[in-house]
Coordinates of C-alpha atoms in Angstrom, one line a residue:
X9 CA -63.2 -10.3 35.5
X10 CA -66.6 -10.0 33.8
X11 CA -64.9 -9.3 30.5
X12 CA -62.6 -12.2 30.8
X13 CA -65.5 -14.5 31.6
X14 CA -67.3 -13.3 28.4
X15 CA -64.1 -13.4 26.3
X16 CA -62.0 -16.5 27.4
X17 CA -59.5 -15.5 24.7
X18 CA -58.2 -12.9 27.0
X19 CA -57.4 -15.6 29.6
X20 CA -55.6 -18.2 27.5
X21 CA -53.8 -15.7 25.3
X22 CA -51.9 -14.3 28.2
X23 CA -48.5 -16.0 28.4
X24 CA -49.0 -17.7 25.1
X25 CA -45.5 -18.8 24.1
X26 CA -43.4 -20.9 21.7
X27 CA -44.0 -24.3 23.3
X28 CA -47.8 -23.8 23.1
X29 CA -47.5 -22.5 19.5
X30 CA -45.6 -25.6 18.4
X31 CA -48.1 -28.0 20.1
X32 CA -51.1 -26.1 18.7
X33 CA -49.6 -26.0 15.1
X34 CA -49.0 -29.8 15.2
X35 CA -52.5 -30.5 16.4
X36 CA -53.9 -28.2 13.8
X37 CA -52.1 -30.0 11.0
X38 CA -53.5 -33.3 12.1
X39 CA -57.1 -32.0 12.6
X40 CA -57.0 -30.2 9.3
X41 CA -56.0 -33.4 7.4
X42 CA -58.9 -35.2 9.1
X43 CA -61.4 -32.4 8.7
X44 CA -61.1 -31.7 4.9
X45 CA -62.7 -35.0 3.8
X46 CA -65.1 -35.0 6.7
X47 CA -66.3 -31.5 5.9
X48 CA -67.0 -32.4 2.3
X49 CA -68.8 -35.6 3.3
X50 CA -71.0 -34.0 6.0
X51 CA -72.1 -31.3 3.6
X52 CA -73.2 -34.0 1.2
X53 CA -75.1 -35.6 4.1
X54 CA -76.8 -32.3 4.8
X55 CA -77.8 -32.2 1.1
X56 CA -75.7 -29.2 0.5
X57 CA -72.8 -28.5 -2.0
X58 CA -69.5 -30.0 -0.7
X59 CA -67.8 -26.6 -0.4
X60 CA -70.3 -25.6 2.3
X61 CA -68.7 -28.1 4.6
X62 CA -65.4 -26.3 4.2
X63 CA -67.0 -22.9 4.8
X64 CA -68.6 -24.2 8.0
X65 CA -65.1 -25.2 9.2
X66 CA -63.4 -21.8 9.0
X67 CA -65.0 -18.9 10.8
X68 CA -66.9 -21.0 13.3
X69 CA -63.6 -22.3 14.7
X70 CA -62.3 -18.8 15.1
X71 CA -65.5 -17.6 16.8
X72 CA -65.4 -20.5 19.2
X73 CA -61.7 -19.8 20.0
X74 CA -62.7 -16.3 21.1
X75 CA -65.8 -17.1 23.1
X76 CA -65.6 -20.8 24.1
X77 CA -64.1 -22.2 27.3
X78 CA -62.8 -25.6 26.3
X79 CA -59.1 -25.6 25.3
X80 CA -59.4 -28.6 22.9
X81 CA -63.0 -28.7 21.7
X82 CA -63.1 -28.6 17.9
X83 CA -66.3 -27.3 16.4
X84 CA -67.5 -27.9 12.9
X85 CA -69.9 -30.0 10.9
X86 CA -70.9 -33.3 12.6
X87 CA -72.9 -36.2 11.4
X88 CA -76.0 -35.9 13.6
X89 CA -76.4 -32.2 13.1
X90 CA -75.9 -32.6 9.4
X91 CA -78.7 -35.2 9.3
X92 CA -80.9 -32.8 11.3
X93 CA -80.1 -30.0 8.9
X94 CA -81.1 -32.1 5.9
X95 CA -84.3 -33.0 7.6
X96 CA -85.1 -29.4 8.5
X97 CA -84.4 -27.7 5.1
X98 CA -86.1 -30.4 3.0
X99 CA -89.7 -29.3 3.7
X100 CA -88.7 -25.6 3.4
X101 CA -87.2 -26.2 0.0
X102 CA -90.2 -28.3 -1.2
X103 CA -92.5 -25.5 0.0
X104 CA -90.6 -23.0 -2.2
X105 CA -89.6 -20.8 0.8
X106 CA -85.9 -20.9 0.0
X107 CA -83.1 -22.7 -1.8
X108 CA -81.2 -25.3 0.2
X109 CA -78.2 -23.1 1.0
X110 CA -80.3 -20.1 2.1
X111 CA -82.3 -22.4 4.3
X112 CA -79.2 -23.9 5.9
X113 CA -77.6 -20.5 6.4
X114 CA -80.8 -19.2 8.1
X115 CA -80.9 -22.3 10.2
X116 CA -77.4 -21.7 11.4
X117 CA -78.2 -18.0 12.2
X118 CA -81.3 -19.0 14.1
X119 CA -79.5 -21.7 16.1
X120 CA -76.7 -19.3 16.9
X121 CA -79.1 -16.6 18.1
X122 CA -80.9 -19.2 20.3
X123 CA -77.7 -20.5 21.8
X124 CA -76.2 -17.1 22.5
X125 CA -79.5 -15.9 24.1
X126 CA -79.6 -19.0 26.2
X127 CA -76.1 -18.4 27.4
X128 CA -76.7 -14.7 28.2
X129 CA -79.7 -15.6 30.3
X130 CA -77.9 -18.6 31.8
X131 CA -80.3 -21.2 30.6
X132 CA -77.8 -24.0 30.2
X133 CA -79.6 -26.1 32.8
X134 CA -82.5 -26.6 30.4
X135 CA -80.3 -29.1 28.4
X136 CA -80.5 -31.4 31.5
X137 CA -84.0 -32.3 30.4
X138 CA -82.5 -34.3 27.6
X139 CA -81.5 -37.4 29.5
X140 CA -78.5 -39.4 28.7
X141 CA -80.5 -42.5 27.6
X142 CA -82.7 -40.4 25.3
X143 CA -79.6 -38.7 23.8
X144 CA -77.8 -42.0 23.4
X145 CA -80.9 -43.6 21.8
X146 CA -81.2 -40.6 19.4
X147 CA -77.6 -40.8 18.4
X148 CA -77.8 -44.5 17.8
X149 CA -80.9 -44.2 15.7
X150 CA -79.3 -41.3 13.8
X151 CA -76.2 -43.3 13.1
X152 CA -78.4 -46.2 11.7
X153 CA -80.3 -43.7 9.5
X154 CA -77.2 -42.0 8.2
X155 CA -75.5 -45.3 7.3
X156 CA -78.6 -46.6 5.6
X157 CA -79.1 -43.4 3.7
X158 CA -75.5 -43.5 2.4
X159 CA -75.7 -47.1 1.1
X160 CA -77.3 -45.8 -2.1
X161 CA -74.1 -43.8 -2.8
X162 CA -72.0 -47.0 -2.4
X163 CA -74.3 -48.8 -4.9
X164 CA -74.5 -45.9 -7.3
X165 CA -78.3 -45.8 -7.4
X166 CA -80.9 -43.2 -6.8
X167 CA -83.3 -43.0 -3.9
X168 CA -84.5 -40.7 -1.2
X169 CA -86.1 -41.0 2.2
X170 CA -85.6 -39.8 5.8
X171 CA -86.8 -42.9 7.6
X172 CA -86.2 -46.6 7.4
X173 CA -89.6 -47.4 5.9
X174 CA -88.7 -44.9 3.1
X175 CA -85.0 -45.8 2.7
X176 CA -85.1 -49.6 2.7
X177 CA -87.8 -50.2 0.1
X178 CA -86.1 -47.7 -2.2
X179 CA -82.8 -49.4 -1.8
X180 CA -84.2 -52.9 -2.4
X181 CA -86.0 -51.7 -5.5
X182 CA -82.9 -50.0 -6.9
X183 CA -80.5 -53.0 -6.3
X184 CA -80.8 -54.2 -9.9
X185 CA -79.4 -50.8 -11.1
X186 CA -76.3 -51.1 -9.0
X187 CA -73.2 -49.7 -10.7
X188 CA -70.4 -52.2 -10.3
X189 CA -67.7 -49.6 -10.7
X190 CA -69.3 -47.4 -8.0
X191 CA -69.7 -50.5 -5.7
X192 CA -66.1 -51.4 -6.2
X193 CA -64.8 -47.9 -5.4
X194 CA -67.1 -47.4 -2.4
X195 CA -66.5 -50.8 -0.7
X196 CA -62.8 -50.5 -1.5
X197 CA -62.7 -47.2 0.3
X198 CA -64.8 -48.5 3.2
X199 CA -62.5 -51.5 3.6
X200 CA -59.3 -49.3 3.4
X201 CA -60.6 -46.8 5.9
X202 CA -61.7 -49.5 8.3
X203 CA -58.4 -51.3 8.1
X204 CA -56.5 -48.0 8.7
X205 CA -58.6 -47.2 11.7
X206 CA -58.4 -50.7 13.2
X207 CA -54.8 -51.6 12.5
X208 CA -53.1 -48.6 10.8
X209 CA -51.3 -47.1 13.8
X210 CA -50.3 -50.5 15.3
X211 CA -49.0 -51.7 12.0
X212 CA -46.9 -48.6 11.4
X213 CA -45.4 -48.7 14.9
X214 CA -44.5 -52.3 14.3
X215 CA -42.8 -51.2 11.0
X216 CA -40.5 -49.0 13.1
X217 CA -42.1 -45.6 12.8
X218 CA -42.3 -43.3 15.8
X219 CA -45.6 -43.5 17.6
X220 CA -46.5 -39.8 16.9
X221 CA -45.8 -40.2 13.2
X222 CA -47.7 -43.5 13.0
X223 CA -50.7 -41.7 14.7
X224 CA -50.5 -38.9 12.2
X225 CA -50.3 -41.1 9.2
X226 CA -53.2 -43.3 10.5
X227 CA -55.3 -40.1 10.9
X228 CA -54.4 -39.1 7.4
X229 CA -55.9 -42.3 5.9
X230 CA -59.1 -40.4 4.6
X231 CA -56.9 -37.9 2.7
X232 CA -55.0 -40.9 1.2
X233 CA -58.2 -42.6 0.3
X234 CA -59.4 -39.4 -1.4
X235 CA -56.1 -39.0 -3.3
X236 CA -56.1 -42.6 -4.5
X237 CA -59.8 -42.4 -5.6
X238 CA -59.2 -39.2 -7.6
X239 CA -56.2 -40.8 -9.3
X240 CA -58.2 -43.9 -10.0
X241 CA -61.2 -41.9 -11.4
X242 CA -58.9 -40.0 -13.7
X243 CA -57.0 -43.1 -14.9
X244 CA -60.1 -45.2 -15.6
X245 CA -62.4 -42.4 -16.6
X246 CA -64.9 -43.5 -13.9
X247 CA -67.2 -40.6 -14.7
X248 CA -67.9 -42.0 -18.1
X249 CA -68.6 -45.4 -16.5
X250 CA -71.5 -44.0 -14.5
X251 CA -69.6 -43.3 -11.2
X252 CA -71.0 -40.1 -9.6
X253 CA -68.3 -37.6 -9.0
X254 CA -68.3 -34.5 -6.7
X255 CA -67.9 -32.2 -9.7
X256 CA -66.5 -28.7 -9.9
X257 CA -66.2 -27.0 -6.5
X258 CA -65.9 -23.2 -6.4
X259 CA -62.4 -22.0 -5.6
X260 CA -62.0 -19.4 -2.9
X261 CA -63.4 -18.2 0.4
X262 CA -67.1 -17.4 1.1
X263 CA -68.3 -13.9 1.1
X264 CA -69.6 -12.5 4.4
X265 CA -73.3 -11.7 3.9
X266 CA -76.7 -11.9 5.5
X267 CA -79.3 -14.1 3.6
X268 CA -82.7 -12.8 2.6
X269 CA -85.0 -13.3 5.6
X270 CA -88.7 -13.6 5.8
X271 CA -91.0 -14.1 8.7
X272 CA -92.5 -17.2 7.0
X273 CA -89.0 -18.8 6.6
X274 CA -88.0 -18.0 10.2
X275 CA -91.2 -19.5 11.6
X276 CA -90.7 -22.6 9.4
X277 CA -87.2 -23.2 10.6
X278 CA -87.5 -22.1 14.2
X279 CA -88.6 -25.5 15.7
X280 CA -85.8 -27.4 14.0
X281 CA -83.3 -24.7 15.0
X282 CA -84.3 -25.2 18.6
X283 CA -83.8 -28.9 18.5
X284 CA -80.5 -28.6 16.7
X285 CA -79.4 -26.1 19.4
X286 CA -80.3 -28.4 22.2
X287 CA -78.8 -31.5 20.6
X288 CA -75.7 -29.7 19.6
X289 CA -75.2 -28.1 23.0
X290 CA -75.6 -31.4 24.9
X291 CA -73.2 -33.2 22.5
X292 CA -70.7 -30.4 22.7
X293 CA -70.8 -30.0 26.5
X294 CA -70.5 -33.7 27.0
X295 CA -67.4 -33.8 24.8
X296 CA -66.0 -30.7 26.4
X297 CA -66.5 -31.9 30.0
X298 CA -65.0 -35.3 29.2
X299 CA -61.8 -33.8 27.7
X300 CA -61.6 -31.1 30.3
X301 CA -61.7 -33.8 33.1
X302 CA -58.7 -35.5 31.5
X303 CA -56.7 -32.3 31.9
X304 CA -58.2 -31.4 35.3
X305 CA -59.8 -28.3 33.8
X306 CA -63.4 -27.1 33.7
X307 CA -65.7 -25.6 31.2
X308 CA -68.5 -23.1 31.9
X309 CA -71.7 -24.4 30.3
X310 CA -73.4 -21.0 30.1
X311 CA -70.4 -19.5 28.4
X312 CA -70.2 -22.6 26.1
X313 CA -73.7 -21.6 24.9
X314 CA -72.3 -18.3 23.9
X315 CA -69.3 -19.9 22.3
X316 CA -71.4 -22.3 20.2
X317 CA -73.9 -19.5 19.5
X318 CA -71.0 -17.3 18.1
X319 CA -69.7 -20.3 16.1
X320 CA -73.2 -20.8 14.5
X321 CA -73.7 -17.1 13.8
X322 CA -70.2 -17.1 12.1
X323 CA -71.3 -20.2 10.1
X324 CA -74.5 -18.4 9.0
X325 CA -72.6 -15.2 7.9
X326 CA -70.0 -17.2 5.9
X327 CA -72.3 -19.5 3.9
X328 CA -72.1 -22.4 6.3
X329 CA -74.6 -24.5 8.2
X330 CA -75.1 -25.4 11.9
X331 CA -72.0 -26.7 13.7
X332 CA -71.2 -28.1 17.1
X333 CA -68.3 -29.7 18.9
X334 CA -67.5 -33.1 17.5
X335 CA -66.1 -35.9 19.6
X336 CA -63.8 -37.5 17.0
X337 CA -62.0 -34.3 15.9
X338 CA -61.9 -33.0 19.5
X339 CA -60.4 -36.2 20.7
X340 CA -57.8 -36.1 17.9
X341 CA -57.1 -32.4 18.8
X342 CA -56.5 -33.5 22.4
X343 CA -54.4 -36.5 21.6
X344 CA -52.3 -34.4 19.2
X345 CA -51.3 -32.2 22.1
X346 CA -53.3 -29.0 21.5
X347 CA -52.7 -26.6 24.4
X348 CA -55.2 -23.7 23.6
X349 CA -58.1 -22.8 21.3
X350 CA -55.4 -21.3 19.1
X351 CA -55.2 -24.8 17.5
X352 CA -58.7 -24.2 16.2
X353 CA -57.7 -20.9 14.7
X354 CA -54.7 -22.6 12.9
X355 CA -57.1 -25.4 11.8
X356 CA -59.4 -22.7 10.3
X357 CA -56.4 -21.3 8.4
X358 CA -55.6 -24.7 7.0
X359 CA -59.2 -25.3 5.9
X360 CA -59.2 -21.8 4.3
X361 CA -56.0 -22.6 2.3
X362 CA -57.6 -25.9 1.2
X363 CA -60.7 -23.9 0.0
X364 CA -58.4 -21.5 -1.9
X365 CA -56.0 -23.9 -3.6
X366 CA -57.2 -27.6 -3.3
X367 CA -60.8 -27.5 -4.4
X368 CA -60.0 -27.8 -8.2
X369 CA -58.4 -31.2 -7.4
X370 CA -61.5 -32.6 -5.9
X371 CA -63.8 -32.4 -8.9
X372 CA -63.0 -36.1 -9.9
X373 CA -63.6 -37.4 -6.4
X374 CA -66.2 -40.2 -6.4
X375 CA -69.1 -39.5 -4.1
X376 CA -68.9 -43.2 -3.0
X377 CA -65.7 -42.4 -1.2
X378 CA -67.4 -39.6 0.8
X379 CA -70.2 -42.0 1.6
X380 CA -67.7 -44.5 2.9
X381 CA -66.2 -41.8 5.1
X382 CA -69.6 -41.0 6.5
X383 CA -70.6 -44.6 7.1
X384 CA -67.4 -45.4 9.0
X385 CA -67.7 -42.3 11.1
X386 CA -71.3 -42.8 12.1
X387 CA -71.1 -46.5 12.8
X388 CA -69.0 -45.7 15.9
X389 CA -72.1 -43.7 17.1
X390 CA -74.2 -46.9 17.1
X391 CA -73.9 -48.3 20.6
X392 CA -76.0 -51.4 21.1
X393 CA -74.2 -52.2 24.4
X394 CA -75.5 -49.0 25.9
X395 CA -79.1 -50.2 25.1
X396 CA -78.4 -53.4 27.0
X397 CA -76.8 -51.6 30.0
X398 CA -79.8 -49.3 30.3
X399 CA -82.3 -52.2 30.0
X400 CA -80.5 -54.1 32.8
X401 CA -80.2 -51.1 35.1
X402 CA -83.5 -49.1 34.6
X403 CA -86.4 -50.5 32.5
X404 CA -88.0 -47.0 32.8
X405 CA -85.1 -45.3 31.2
X406 CA -84.9 -48.1 28.6
X407 CA -88.5 -47.4 27.6
X408 CA -87.7 -43.7 26.9
X409 CA -84.5 -44.8 25.0
X410 CA -86.4 -47.5 23.0
X411 CA -89.2 -45.0 22.1
X412 CA -86.6 -42.5 20.9
X413 CA -84.9 -45.1 18.7
X414 CA -88.1 -46.5 17.2
X415 CA -89.8 -43.1 16.6
X416 CA -86.6 -41.7 15.0
X417 CA -86.1 -44.7 12.7
X418 CA -89.8 -45.0 11.7
X419 CA -91.1 -41.5 11.8
X420 CA -88.3 -39.0 11.8
X421 CA -85.6 -37.0 13.6
X422 CA -87.7 -34.3 15.3
X423 CA -90.5 -36.6 16.4
X424 CA -88.0 -39.1 17.7
X425 CA -86.1 -36.8 20.0
X426 CA -89.4 -35.1 21.0
X427 CA -91.0 -38.4 21.9
X428 CA -88.0 -39.4 24.1
X429 CA -88.0 -36.1 26.0
X430 CA -91.7 -36.1 26.5
X431 CA -91.8 -39.8 27.7
X432 CA -88.8 -39.2 30.0
X433 CA -90.6 -36.2 31.7
X434 CA -93.9 -38.1 31.9
X435 CA -92.2 -41.1 33.5
X436 CA -90.3 -38.9 35.9
X437 CA -93.5 -37.1 36.9
X438 CA -95.3 -40.5 37.4
X439 CA -92.4 -41.8 39.5
X440 CA -92.3 -38.7 41.7
X441 CA -96.1 -38.8 42.0
X442 CA -95.7 -42.2 43.8
X443 CA -92.7 -41.5 45.9
X444 CA -90.9 -44.3 47.7
X445 CA -91.8 -44.4 51.3
X446 CA -90.9 -46.9 54.1
X447 CA -92.1 -47.7 57.5
X448 CA -88.9 -47.6 59.6
X449 CA -87.8 -49.0 63.0
X450 CA -84.8 -48.6 65.2
X451 CA -81.7 -50.8 64.6
X452 CA -81.1 -52.4 68.0
X453 CA -78.3 -50.8 70.0
X454 CA -78.0 -47.8 67.6
X455 CA -79.7 -44.5 66.8
X456 CA -80.3 -45.5 63.2
X457 CA -83.7 -46.2 61.7
X458 CA -84.2 -48.4 58.7
X459 CA -86.9 -50.0 56.5
X460 CA -88.7 -52.8 58.4
X461 CA -88.8 -54.9 55.2
X462 CA -85.0 -54.9 54.8
X463 CA -83.6 -54.9 58.4
X464 CA -84.2 -56.4 61.8
X465 CA -85.5 -53.4 63.8
X466 CA -87.4 -52.5 66.9
X467 CA -90.9 -50.8 66.5
X468 CA -93.5 -49.7 69.0
X469 CA -97.1 -50.5 67.9
X470 CA -98.3 -47.1 69.2
X471 CA -95.8 -45.2 67.0
X472 CA -95.9 -45.3 63.2
X473 CA -92.6 -43.9 61.7
X474 CA -92.8 -43.2 58.0
X475 CA -89.9 -42.0 55.9
X476 CA -90.6 -40.2 52.7
X477 CA -87.8 -40.3 50.1
X478 CA -89.0 -37.5 47.8
X479 CA -89.8 -33.8 48.0
X480 CA -93.5 -33.2 48.5
X481 CA -95.4 -31.3 45.7
X482 CA -98.7 -31.2 44.0
X483 CA -98.3 -34.4 42.1
X484 CA -97.6 -36.7 45.1
X485 CA -99.4 -34.9 48.0
X486 CA -102.6 -37.0 47.6
X487 CA -100.5 -40.1 47.5
X488 CA -99.0 -39.3 50.9
X489 CA -102.5 -38.7 52.3
X490 CA -103.7 -42.1 51.1
X491 CA -100.5 -43.8 52.3
X492 CA -100.7 -42.5 55.9
X493 CA -104.5 -43.2 56.1
X494 CA -104.0 -46.8 54.9
X495 CA -101.2 -47.5 57.4
X496 CA -103.1 -46.0 60.4
X497 CA -106.2 -48.0 59.4
X498 CA -104.2 -51.2 59.5
X499 CA -103.1 -50.6 63.1
X500 CA -105.7 -49.3 65.5
X501 CA -103.1 -49.0 68.3
X502 CA -101.3 -46.2 66.6
X503 CA -101.3 -43.0 68.7
X504 CA -98.4 -41.1 67.1
X505 CA -97.4 -40.7 63.4
X506 CA -93.8 -39.5 62.8
X507 CA -93.1 -38.3 59.3
X508 CA -89.4 -38.7 58.8
X509 CA -88.2 -36.0 56.3
X510 CA -84.4 -36.4 55.6
X511 CA -85.0 -36.6 51.8
X512 CA -87.6 -33.9 51.6
X513 CA -86.0 -30.9 50.0
X514 CA -89.2 -28.9 49.3
X515 CA -92.8 -28.8 50.3
X516 CA -95.0 -26.8 47.8
X517 CA -98.3 -25.1 48.6
X518 CA -100.4 -28.2 47.5
X519 CA -98.3 -30.5 49.7
X520 CA -98.7 -28.1 52.6
X521 CA -102.5 -28.3 52.3
X522 CA -102.2 -32.1 52.3
X523 CA -100.1 -32.0 55.5
X524 CA -102.7 -29.8 57.1
X525 CA -105.5 -32.2 56.0
X526 CA -103.4 -35.2 57.3
X527 CA -102.9 -33.4 60.6
X528 CA -106.7 -32.6 60.9
X529 CA -107.8 -36.2 60.1
X530 CA -105.3 -37.8 62.5
X531 CA -106.3 -35.4 65.3
X532 CA -110.0 -36.3 64.8
X533 CA -109.0 -39.9 65.4
X534 CA -106.9 -39.2 68.4
X535 CA -103.6 -39.5 66.7
X536 CA -100.8 -36.9 66.8
X537 CA -98.7 -36.0 63.8
X538 CA -95.0 -35.3 64.3
X539 CA -92.2 -34.4 61.9
X540 CA -88.5 -35.3 62.3
X541 CA -85.2 -34.4 60.5
X542 CA -86.8 -31.5 58.6
X543 CA -84.2 -29.6 56.6
X544 CA -83.5 -25.9 57.4
X545 CA -84.9 -24.4 54.2
X546 CA -88.1 -26.5 54.5
X547 CA -88.5 -25.4 58.1
X548 CA -88.0 -21.8 57.1
X549 CA -91.0 -22.0 54.7
X550 CA -93.1 -23.9 57.3
X551 CA -92.5 -21.1 59.8
X552 CA -94.0 -18.7 57.2
X553 CA -97.3 -20.6 57.3
X554 CA -99.8 -21.5 60.0
X555 CA -99.1 -25.2 59.8
X556 CA -96.7 -25.4 62.8
X557 CA -99.2 -23.5 65.0
X558 CA -101.9 -26.1 64.3
X559 CA -99.7 -29.2 64.3
X560 CA -101.0 -31.6 66.8
X561 CA -97.5 -33.0 67.6
X562 CA -94.0 -31.6 67.5
X563 CA -91.0 -31.2 65.2
X564 CA -88.0 -33.2 66.3
X565 CA -84.4 -32.7 65.3
X566 CA -83.8 -36.4 64.8
X567 CA -85.9 -39.6 64.6
X568 CA -84.1 -41.0 67.6
X569 CA -85.1 -37.9 69.7
X570 CA -88.7 -38.4 68.5
X571 CA -88.8 -42.0 69.6
X572 CA -87.2 -41.4 73.0
X573 CA -89.7 -38.5 73.7
X574 CA -92.8 -40.4 72.5
X575 CA -91.8 -43.6 74.5
X576 CA -91.6 -41.4 77.7
X577 CA -95.0 -39.9 76.8
X578 CA -96.6 -43.3 76.3
X579 CA -95.5 -44.3 79.8
X580 CA -94.8 -47.6 81.4
X581 CA -98.1 -49.0 80.3
X582 CA -97.2 -48.9 76.6
X583 CA -96.8 -52.1 74.7
X584 CA -93.3 -53.6 74.7
X585 CA -91.2 -53.2 71.6
X586 CA -91.6 -55.7 68.8
X587 CA -88.7 -56.9 66.7
X588 CA -89.5 -57.0 63.0
X589 CA -87.3 -58.1 60.1
X590 CA -87.4 -58.8 56.4
X591 CA -89.9 -61.6 56.8
X592 CA -92.5 -59.2 58.1
X593 CA -93.4 -57.4 54.9
X594 CA -96.2 -55.3 56.2
X595 CA -96.2 -52.3 53.8
X596 CA -95.0 -54.1 50.6
X597 CA -92.5 -51.3 49.8
X598 CA -88.8 -51.9 49.6
X599 CA -86.1 -49.4 50.4
X600 CA -83.1 -48.6 52.5

């Protein structure tokens, strides 16, 4: 069983038959047609030779099929990781530590080693620290940066830059040098691809074609755009008119080899490799889980780390660059009916055949067409509606999201995502350091206790019931001390304080010392401290301390039991119950 967990290939290969083979072959054909122009375009986005995109789409697919757990996830070059690769290798190349291809290969190997190690040690949970709003903001900002950076290829002008303050002035300054032929080819390709994506399938179905064939032809629109552009470039001699062409692409497959490694190069690329690993894993697992849910299947995140690690190591050994699971190609793979990861192996064979036999045909391909392919692909990543949804729901999450977007656009890729992660953690720490708490009373005629600011409830002035809706730890222990002291000071009649703990999952050593201090101070004032609804694991830890022996009050199984017992202890001379409701906002804290 352990071997099957580590090699999912052994599981899905059992019982592999003709029906699965046919479905996987059809899906592979469709994905291959989609992947060829995408791979060329994303390699250009990473500032690498176009053939590197093809190389990164061969062995990584095979490696993932062996080690990955998703049956339909398609790995390969993706837009965001390509942009991060360009951002990572640029400084290394400028410093003279390596050429672009060597730096990209080392980056893939480093990322693969980090992912595989994280999977072996079951560290997949660490990716949870990259919140969805931060990830969404990062992808949105990356999509804007990628699209802005590709505009120069549509105009046929020069220019560099990794941030908007660098890209936009360069574009504006170069506008007078716009090449009209390049502009016509680029905007024409962009319009054709947009129309094919928006109306292609629907129009072909209306024309009488079967739905599956219409879908396949619509997916093949980028290949058709490439073919038409090459024919146009040859017929009009666009290269002589100043249109930048892809140029000669080496024919054949990459050689398996390890690049020259140096400690200085590894240290320079390690931070970027770590970020690429985290972003790639989060994106890939999100896609894999979404598609698995459709099929009522599941993926194993820790094994996915190993699968992606193997894919990136394979990319590094075969002259590729970092890869991850892409949503677009994975969705196409799923829609096309792929049944097993064998579809990825067949796709790799298709890309290998393209590298062997089709690359000479791509020399006259205008770069503007690849830029149009990239722009159309990444604009779907830009989700302004998500920004609005996050703002309406959680201003705190919106702040982290907005910081990620702004820092990414204005400063760069690595600072942007780092700022989002750090700000998310700081705000989470701040929120948990001031935990929600509520003074509660008994709902008349029931055994339920609710916030006095939200419900009409019964309370006894001699009994203060405080519910804490957060685990207690070093960051919020002092807050709890101050909260109880303030509430007791407001009501001199209090004789019992009941700390209601249904949401307290943990009490660390600092919080335990605070509880001991609260117990001591209350006892000095003639007030007893009680606990109610304490969870079993928390009680187990309290039993291992001296706290319960020194507790001035008792630990009750339920809040209702605590109130019944304390009412009897107060005796008939106790003040009658008071009925409070939402109009009596004593503690200024809202809650359930």
